[in-house]
C-alpha cells in the first residue's frame, strides 16, 4: 500500500477538485451512501470512516447526523490534515493516521462507511475484511461503501472501462488519461465484480444486502449486521 499512500499524500490539496473530474456523478454517489444510513437524524450514532480521504463523506454524515461521533481513518497524513480542516467546525470527530487494516478496533460502531478505499486491497483481502468489519459493528449496525467494481463478464468489464474513460476525457486530455490515470488504475486498484461483493457480504454475516446506487464501474452497496 506504500505507493497508494504516496499517491494520496501528493494529491491531497487538489483531491476535492480532482475527484469530481475523475469519478462520474461523485456527488450522487456520496449522497446515496449517506442516505443509506438508517438512523434518526437526532441520534448520536458512532460512525467509523475507513479511508476518509479529505473528509467528504464524514462531512456529509455530520451534516445529516449533527450529534453523531465519527472516527476518521486514513493512511495519508496530508489527507487527514485536509479532513481535520474541513470538519473543524464540528465536535465529536476523531482522526487517526494509519492503515485501516492494521488497527484493532475496540469499540462497536453503529455504522462503518468507506469510499473509494477497499478496492486497493487484493480481492481475497476484500472478502476477509468484510468479516473484520462485521466484528466491530453493533448488532443491527450497518456497513456501506462506495467503490470501484467490475462487470461480471469480459464484455461488461470492457464497457465499464470505456464509459469511465469517456467521462474522464470530458475533463482531461487523452494523453493525461492514458499516461496518468489508467496506469495508476492498473497499478493501484484491484476491483472485484459487484456480484462477488454481494455474496461476500452475505457470507460475512450481513443481511439486507443491497446495491443502493450504481453507474457502470462505480457502486454503493452494503448491508446490516445480523450475526
Short mmCIF file of C-alpha atoms in Angstrom, two decimals:
data_model
loop_
_atom_site.label_atom_id
_atom_site.label_comp_id
_atom_site.label_asym_id
_atom_site.label_seq_id
_atom_site.Cartn_x
_atom_site.Cartn_y
_atom_site.Cartn_z
CA UNK A 1 0.00 0.00 0.00
CA UNK A 2 3.03 2.31 0.18
CA UNK A 3 2.65 3.56 -3.41
CA UNK A 4 -1.05 4.20 -2.74
CA UNK A 5 -0.12 6.23 0.34
CA UNK A 6 2.42 8.29 -1.63
CA UNK A 7 -0.12 8.92 -4.37
CA UNK A 8 -2.66 10.35 -1.92
CA UNK A 9 -0.07 12.34 0.04
CA UNK A 10 0.81 14.14 -3.20
CA UNK A 11 -2.78 14.76 -4.31
CA UNK A 12 -4.38 15.77 -1.00
CA UNK A 13 -4.55 19.50 -1.69
CA UNK A 14 -6.17 19.10 -5.12
CA UNK A 15 -8.20 15.98 -4.28
CA UNK A 16 -11.61 17.63 -3.92
CA UNK A 17 -11.37 19.38 -7.27
CA UNK A 18 -9.80 16.38 -8.97
CA UNK A 19 -12.20 13.73 -7.73
CA UNK A 20 -15.16 15.32 -9.49
CA UNK A 21 -13.33 15.12 -12.81
CA UNK A 22 -12.28 11.51 -12.31
CA UNK A 23 -15.32 9.87 -10.68
CA UNK A 24 -18.64 10.16 -12.57
CA UNK A 25 -21.53 11.61 -10.55
CA UNK A 26 -19.37 11.79 -7.44
CA UNK A 27 -21.87 13.91 -5.52
CA UNK A 28 -24.71 11.46 -6.22
CA UNK A 29 -22.52 8.58 -5.08
CA UNK A 30 -21.67 10.32 -1.79
CA UNK A 31 -25.26 11.37 -1.16
CA UNK A 32 -26.59 7.87 -1.74
CA UNK A 33 -24.10 6.39 0.73
CA UNK A 34 -25.04 8.84 3.48
CA UNK A 35 -28.77 8.46 2.83
CA UNK A 36 -28.37 4.70 3.27
CA UNK A 37 -27.62 5.08 6.99
CA UNK A 38 -30.95 4.08 8.59
CA UNK A 39 -30.88 6.20 11.74
CA UNK A 40 -32.86 9.05 13.21
CA UNK A 41 -31.06 12.29 12.39
CA UNK A 42 -31.07 13.29 16.06
CA UNK A 43 -29.32 10.11 17.19
CA UNK A 44 -25.77 10.25 18.50
CA UNK A 45 -24.59 7.43 16.30
CA UNK A 46 -20.99 6.22 16.24
CA UNK A 47 -19.53 6.03 12.75
CA UNK A 48 -16.19 4.69 11.53
CA UNK A 49 -14.97 6.10 8.20
CA UNK A 50 -12.31 3.87 6.64
CA UNK A 51 -10.10 5.66 4.13
CA UNK A 52 -11.70 9.02 4.89
CA UNK A 53 -9.61 11.00 2.39
CA UNK A 54 -10.24 14.72 2.78
CA UNK A 55 -13.37 14.07 4.83
CA UNK A 56 -16.07 14.46 2.18
CA UNK A 57 -18.18 11.53 3.39
CA UNK A 58 -17.72 12.32 7.08
CA UNK A 59 -18.73 15.92 6.44
CA UNK A 60 -21.98 14.79 4.84
CA UNK A 61 -22.58 12.38 7.72
CA UNK A 62 -22.06 15.18 10.24
CA UNK A 63 -24.45 17.44 8.35
CA UNK A 64 -27.12 14.73 8.43
CA UNK A 65 -26.36 13.47 11.96
CA UNK A 66 -25.04 16.51 13.86
CA UNK A 67 -24.98 14.60 17.18
CA UNK A 68 -23.02 11.72 15.72
CA UNK A 69 -19.45 10.79 16.67
CA UNK A 70 -17.15 9.99 13.75
CA UNK A 71 -13.76 8.30 13.71
CA UNK A 72 -11.87 9.14 10.50
CA UNK A 73 -9.03 6.84 9.42
CA UNK A 74 -6.65 7.35 6.51
CA UNK A 75 -3.09 6.24 5.81
CA UNK A 76 -2.11 9.57 4.18
CA UNK A 77 -1.20 12.27 6.70
CA UNK A 78 -1.96 15.06 4.23
CA UNK A 79 -5.45 13.67 3.66
CA UNK A 80 -6.06 13.64 7.42
CA UNK A 81 -4.92 17.27 7.66
CA UNK A 82 -7.42 18.25 4.96
CA UNK A 83 -10.17 16.32 6.74
CA UNK A 84 -9.33 18.00 10.05
CA UNK A 85 -9.64 21.41 8.43
CA UNK A 86 -12.90 20.55 6.68
CA UNK A 87 -14.50 19.12 9.83
CA UNK A 88 -13.07 21.69 12.26
CA UNK A 89 -16.49 23.34 12.89
CA UNK A 90 -17.83 20.06 14.31
CA UNK A 91 -17.43 18.37 17.67
CA UNK A 92 -17.03 14.64 18.27
CA UNK A 93 -14.74 13.89 15.32
CA UNK A 94 -11.60 11.80 15.89
CA UNK A 95 -8.77 11.48 13.36
CA UNK A 96 -6.35 8.55 13.05
CA UNK A 97 -3.46 8.42 10.59
CA UNK A 98 -2.98 4.70 9.95
CA UNK A 99 -3.55 1.84 7.54
CA UNK A 100 -7.06 0.75 8.49
CA UNK A 101 -6.07 -2.90 8.02
CA UNK A 102 -3.68 -2.67 10.97
CA UNK A 103 -5.97 -1.13 13.58
CA UNK A 104 -7.53 -3.18 16.37
CA UNK A 105 -10.89 -1.52 16.83
CA UNK A 106 -12.05 -1.93 20.43
CA UNK A 107 -15.33 -0.06 20.09
CA UNK A 108 -18.53 -1.18 18.44
CA UNK A 109 -19.96 1.19 15.85
CA UNK A 110 -23.47 1.84 14.61
CA UNK A 111 -22.13 2.29 11.10
CA UNK A 112 -18.93 1.66 9.17
CA UNK A 113 -18.54 3.54 5.91
CA UNK A 114 -15.87 3.70 3.25
CA UNK A 115 -15.37 5.48 -0.05
CA UNK A 116 -13.01 4.54 -2.88
CA UNK A 117 -10.68 2.71 -0.49
CA UNK A 118 -11.35 -1.01 -0.22
CA UNK A 119 -10.57 -1.65 -3.89
CA UNK A 120 -6.91 -1.06 -3.04
CA UNK A 121 -6.96 -4.40 -1.20
CA UNK A 122 -6.45 -7.66 -3.05
CA UNK A 123 -9.75 -9.50 -3.72
CA UNK A 124 -9.03 -12.14 -1.07
CA UNK A 125 -8.32 -9.40 1.46
CA UNK A 126 -11.51 -7.58 0.49
CA UNK A 127 -13.51 -10.70 1.29
CA UNK A 128 -11.83 -11.30 4.64
CA UNK A 129 -12.01 -7.62 5.59
CA UNK A 130 -15.79 -7.74 5.38
CA UNK A 131 -15.68 -10.25 8.23
CA UNK A 132 -13.48 -7.88 10.25
CA UNK A 133 -15.90 -5.03 9.65
CA UNK A 134 -18.72 -7.21 10.89
CA UNK A 135 -16.88 -7.83 14.18
CA UNK A 136 -16.67 -4.19 15.15
CA UNK A 137 -20.27 -3.32 14.28
CA UNK A 138 -23.04 -3.36 16.86
CA UNK A 139 -25.74 -5.96 16.24
CA UNK A 140 -28.06 -4.31 13.74
CA UNK A 141 -25.34 -1.87 12.70
CA UNK A 142 -24.71 -1.21 9.04
CA UNK A 143 -21.83 -1.10 6.60
CA UNK A 144 -21.95 0.79 3.32
CA UNK A 145 -19.19 1.51 0.85
CA UNK A 146 -18.84 3.48 -2.37
CA UNK A 147 -16.24 1.88 -4.58
CA UNK A 148 -14.97 0.72 -7.95
CA UNK A 149 -16.48 -2.54 -9.19
CA UNK A 150 -16.13 -4.78 -12.21
CA UNK A 151 -18.74 -6.18 -14.54
CA UNK A 152 -19.41 -9.90 -14.35
CA UNK A 153 -18.38 -10.67 -17.94
CA UNK A 154 -15.44 -9.69 -20.09
CA UNK A 155 -17.74 -7.66 -22.30
CA UNK A 156 -19.23 -5.71 -19.37
CA UNK A 157 -15.78 -5.09 -17.88
CA UNK A 158 -14.74 -3.53 -21.18
CA UNK A 159 -17.91 -1.43 -21.40
CA UNK A 160 -17.49 -0.21 -17.81
CA UNK A 161 -13.93 0.88 -18.52
CA UNK A 162 -14.91 2.56 -21.78
CA UNK A 163 -17.62 4.57 -20.01
CA UNK A 164 -15.16 5.66 -17.33
CA UNK A 165 -12.60 6.78 -19.91
CA UNK A 166 -15.36 8.60 -21.79
CA UNK A 167 -16.17 10.57 -18.64
CA UNK A 168 -12.54 11.40 -17.85
CA UNK A 169 -12.00 12.69 -21.39
CA UNK A 170 -14.65 15.33 -20.74
CA UNK A 171 -12.24 16.91 -18.23
CA UNK A 172 -8.75 15.65 -19.12
CA UNK A 173 -6.71 15.20 -22.26
CA UNK A 174 -6.35 11.78 -23.84
CA UNK A 175 -2.62 11.88 -23.09
CA UNK A 176 -3.26 12.52 -19.39
CA UNK A 177 -5.85 9.75 -19.18
CA UNK A 178 -3.60 7.24 -20.96
CA UNK A 179 -0.33 8.18 -19.24
CA UNK A 180 -1.52 9.01 -15.71
CA UNK A 181 -4.98 7.81 -14.70
CA UNK A 182 -5.20 4.46 -16.47
CA UNK A 183 -1.68 3.39 -15.38
CA UNK A 184 -2.50 4.36 -11.77
CA UNK A 185 -5.70 2.35 -12.00
CA UNK A 186 -3.85 -0.72 -13.29
CA UNK A 187 -1.10 -0.40 -10.68
CA UNK A 188 -3.08 0.51 -7.55
CA UNK A 189 -6.63 -0.78 -8.00
CA UNK A 190 -7.90 -4.34 -7.53
CA UNK A 191 -11.66 -4.13 -8.08
CA UNK A 192 -13.90 -7.17 -7.99
CA UNK A 193 -17.25 -7.88 -9.65
CA UNK A 194 -20.15 -6.34 -7.77
CA UNK A 195 -21.89 -9.70 -7.60
CA UNK A 196 -18.88 -11.01 -5.65
CA UNK A 197 -19.16 -8.22 -3.10
CA UNK A 198 -22.84 -9.00 -2.53
CA UNK A 199 -22.00 -12.66 -1.90
CA UNK A 200 -19.00 -11.87 0.33
CA UNK A 201 -21.11 -9.53 2.48
CA UNK A 202 -23.73 -12.22 2.99
CA UNK A 203 -21.06 -14.78 3.89
CA UNK A 204 -19.54 -12.29 6.37
CA UNK A 205 -22.80 -12.06 8.32
CA UNK A 206 -24.66 -9.19 6.67
CA UNK A 207 -28.34 -9.20 5.76
CA UNK A 208 -30.50 -6.80 3.74
CA UNK A 209 -27.54 -6.55 1.35
CA UNK A 210 -28.39 -4.18 -1.46
CA UNK A 211 -26.91 -2.07 -4.23
CA UNK A 212 -28.05 1.46 -3.48
CA UNK A 213 -26.52 3.26 -6.45
CA UNK A 214 -24.51 2.26 -9.49
CA UNK A 215 -23.01 3.80 -12.59
CA UNK A 216 -21.09 1.22 -14.60
CA UNK A 217 -17.85 0.61 -12.65
CA UNK A 218 -18.83 2.67 -9.59
CA UNK A 219 -21.30 1.49 -6.98
CA UNK A 220 -22.65 1.98 -3.47
CA UNK A 221 -23.60 -1.18 -1.62
CA UNK A 222 -23.74 -2.71 1.84
CA UNK A 223 -25.96 -4.31 4.45
CA UNK A 224 -26.84 -4.82 8.11
CA UNK A 225 -25.10 -7.00 10.67
CA UNK A 226 -27.29 -9.87 11.83
CA UNK A 227 -24.76 -12.32 13.26
#
